[in-house]
GROMACS .gro file of C-alpha atoms in nm:
model
  130
    1MET     CA    1   1.310  -1.516  -0.899
    2ALA     CA    2   1.063  -1.228  -0.867
    3LEU     CA    3   0.762  -1.261  -0.642
    4GLU     CA    4   0.431  -1.275  -0.826
    5LEU     CA    5   0.193  -1.001  -0.713
    6LEU     CA    6  -0.185  -0.988  -0.702
    7GLU     CA    7  -0.335  -0.780  -0.983
    8HIS     CA    8  -0.463  -0.528  -0.727
    9CYS     CA    9  -0.280  -0.340  -0.454
   10VAL     CA   10  -0.347  -0.107  -0.162
   11TYR     CA   11  -0.257   0.262  -0.170
   12THR     CA   12  -0.233   0.468   0.148
   13ILE     CA   13  -0.036   0.760   0.291
   14VAL     CA   14   0.215   0.750   0.576
   15HIS     CA   15   0.462   1.004   0.714
   16PRO     CA   16   0.791   0.968   0.523
   17SER     CA   17   1.004   0.944   0.839
   18THR     CA   18   0.809   0.632   0.942
   19LEU     CA   19   0.866   0.475   0.602
   20GLU     CA   20   1.233   0.570   0.587
   21LYS     CA   21   1.295   0.411   0.927
   22ALA     CA   22   1.110   0.093   0.827
   23ALA     CA   23   1.304   0.069   0.501
   24CYS     CA   24   1.637   0.116   0.681
   25ASP     CA   25   1.552  -0.135   0.955
   26GLY     CA   26   1.449  -0.397   0.702
   27ASN     CA   27   1.206  -0.549   0.951
   28PRO     CA   28   0.830  -0.591   0.917
   29THR     CA   29   0.645  -0.281   1.034
   30THR     CA   30   0.300  -0.255   1.190
   31LEU     CA   31   0.096   0.060   1.132
   32ARG     CA   32  -0.249   0.184   1.229
   33GLU     CA   33  -0.513   0.347   1.011
   34SER     CA   34  -0.832   0.516   1.129
   35LYS     CA   35  -1.054   0.335   0.877
   36ALA     CA   36  -1.162  -0.029   0.864
   37TRP     CA   37  -0.984  -0.183   0.564
   38VAL     CA   38  -1.245  -0.450   0.493
   39THR     CA   39  -1.165  -0.474   0.121
   40GLY     CA   40  -0.792  -0.465   0.198
   41ARG     CA   41  -0.832  -0.757   0.437
   42ASN     CA   42  -1.034  -0.949   0.176
   43LEU     CA   43  -0.767  -0.885  -0.088
   44LEU     CA   44  -0.497  -1.009   0.149
   45GLU     CA   45  -0.691  -1.329   0.214
   46HIS     CA   46  -0.731  -1.378  -0.162
   47ALA     CA   47  -0.358  -1.319  -0.221
   48GLN     CA   48  -0.263  -1.565   0.052
   49GLU     CA   49  -0.496  -1.831  -0.093
   50ALA     CA   50  -0.341  -1.776  -0.438
   51ASN     CA   51   0.011  -1.779  -0.288
   52VAL     CA   52   0.100  -1.438  -0.432
   53GLY     CA   53   0.207  -1.113  -0.270
   54LEU     CA   54  -0.017  -0.813  -0.208
   55ALA     CA   55   0.163  -0.486  -0.277
   56ILE     CA   56   0.099  -0.175  -0.073
   57LEU     CA   57   0.210   0.161  -0.210
   58PHE     CA   58   0.274   0.456   0.014
   59GLY     CA   59   0.220   0.819  -0.062
   60ASP     CA   60   0.397   1.087   0.138
   61ALA     CA   61   0.152   1.208   0.404
   62THR     CA   62   0.326   1.549   0.408
   63ASP     CA   63   0.307   1.586   0.029
   64CYS     CA   64   0.039   1.365  -0.125
   65SER     CA   65   0.170   1.434  -0.475
   66ARG     CA   66   0.444   1.171  -0.437
   67LEU     CA   67   0.462   0.794  -0.414
   68GLU     CA   68   0.781   0.705  -0.232
   69TYR     CA   69   0.776   0.351  -0.095
   70TRP     CA   70   0.613   0.015  -0.142
   71GLY     CA   71   0.611  -0.318   0.040
   72LEU     CA   72   0.418  -0.638   0.090
   73LEU     CA   73   0.104  -0.632   0.302
   74THR     CA   74   0.124  -0.933   0.534
   75HIS     CA   75  -0.145  -0.881   0.799
   76VAL     CA   76  -0.468  -0.683   0.833
   77GLU     CA   77  -0.660  -0.674   1.160
   78ILE     CA   78  -0.972  -0.464   1.194
   79GLU     CA   79  -1.040  -0.326   1.542
   80GLY     CA   80  -1.374  -0.148   1.533
   81ALA     CA   81  -1.333   0.148   1.300
   82GLN     CA   82  -0.952   0.114   1.289
   83THR     CA   83  -0.710  -0.116   1.111
   84LEU     CA   84  -0.381  -0.253   1.231
   85TYR     CA   85  -0.173  -0.366   0.933
   86SER     CA   86   0.173  -0.513   0.886
   87VAL     CA   87   0.406  -0.456   0.593
   88ASP     CA   88   0.722  -0.645   0.509
   89ARG     CA   89   1.009  -0.551   0.279
   90ILE     CA   90   0.933  -0.179   0.265
   91ARG     CA   91   1.159  -0.022   0.006
   92ARG     CA   92   1.190   0.307  -0.174
   93LEU     CA   93   1.052   0.319  -0.527
   94PRO     CA   94   1.342   0.333  -0.774
   95SER     CA   95   1.208   0.641  -0.955
   96LEU     CA   96   0.966   0.929  -0.910
   97HIS     CA   97   0.596   0.841  -0.934
   98THR     CA   98   0.271   1.008  -0.835
   99PRO     CA   99  -0.057   0.872  -0.697
  100GLN     CA  100  -0.221   0.996  -1.018
  101GLU     CA  101  -0.045   0.710  -1.200
  102LEU     CA  102  -0.251   0.459  -1.000
  103VAL     CA  103  -0.576   0.328  -1.149
  104LEU     CA  104  -0.863   0.274  -0.906
  105LYS     CA  105  -1.007  -0.078  -0.916
  106SER     CA  106  -1.359   0.052  -0.857
  107THR     CA  107  -1.377   0.300  -1.146
  108GLY     CA  108  -1.089   0.225  -1.383
  109ASN     CA  109  -0.988   0.593  -1.353
  110CYS     CA  110  -0.662   0.732  -1.223
  111ILE     CA  111  -0.656   0.872  -0.871
  112ALA     CA  112  -0.761   1.237  -0.873
  113ALA     CA  113  -0.513   1.509  -0.780
  114ASN     CA  114  -0.698   1.594  -0.457
  115PHE     CA  115  -0.779   1.236  -0.349
  116ILE     CA  116  -0.820   1.243   0.031
  117ARG     CA  117  -0.943   0.897   0.126
  118PRO     CA  118  -0.730   0.705   0.380
  119TYR     CA  119  -0.675   0.415   0.144
  120ALA     CA  120  -0.770   0.287  -0.199
  121ILE     CA  121  -0.763  -0.036  -0.394
  122CYS     CA  122  -0.580   0.008  -0.724
  123ASN     CA  123  -0.446  -0.199  -1.009
  124THR     CA  124  -0.091  -0.308  -0.928
  125PRO     CA  125   0.132  -0.079  -1.136
  126ASP     CA  126   0.406  -0.214  -1.360
  127PHE     CA  127   0.665   0.021  -1.209
  128ILE     CA  128   0.705  -0.176  -0.886
  129ALA     CA  129   0.950  -0.461  -0.895
  130ASP     CA  130   1.074  -0.718  -0.650
   0.00000   0.00000   0.00000
């Protein structure tokens, strides 16, 4: 049975070697971001209350034109201006996708080609599957 996902997800970028190692290990991974993910934390709380998963999609930090992995966001802790977040079940996307396929929750527009923010809240795309 597939896990139901929240209608929104988090998009961020991480170095591909970090993601590859996490996917191979199969264990939850904790990462740090230099921005306070207040909305991300609120979305996670909402997902937990609704008993659904919150997807996180990862772009390649060395080539931001590619989406390569996704997982389930399980913990968000804000420490001043930084965020410590945990992701479970990181796995490679089954086919090639780009960040420009993601639709921003705030505007309803696709992510721009030169999007440089450290994270974004997007509509959960249909191409991810459990």
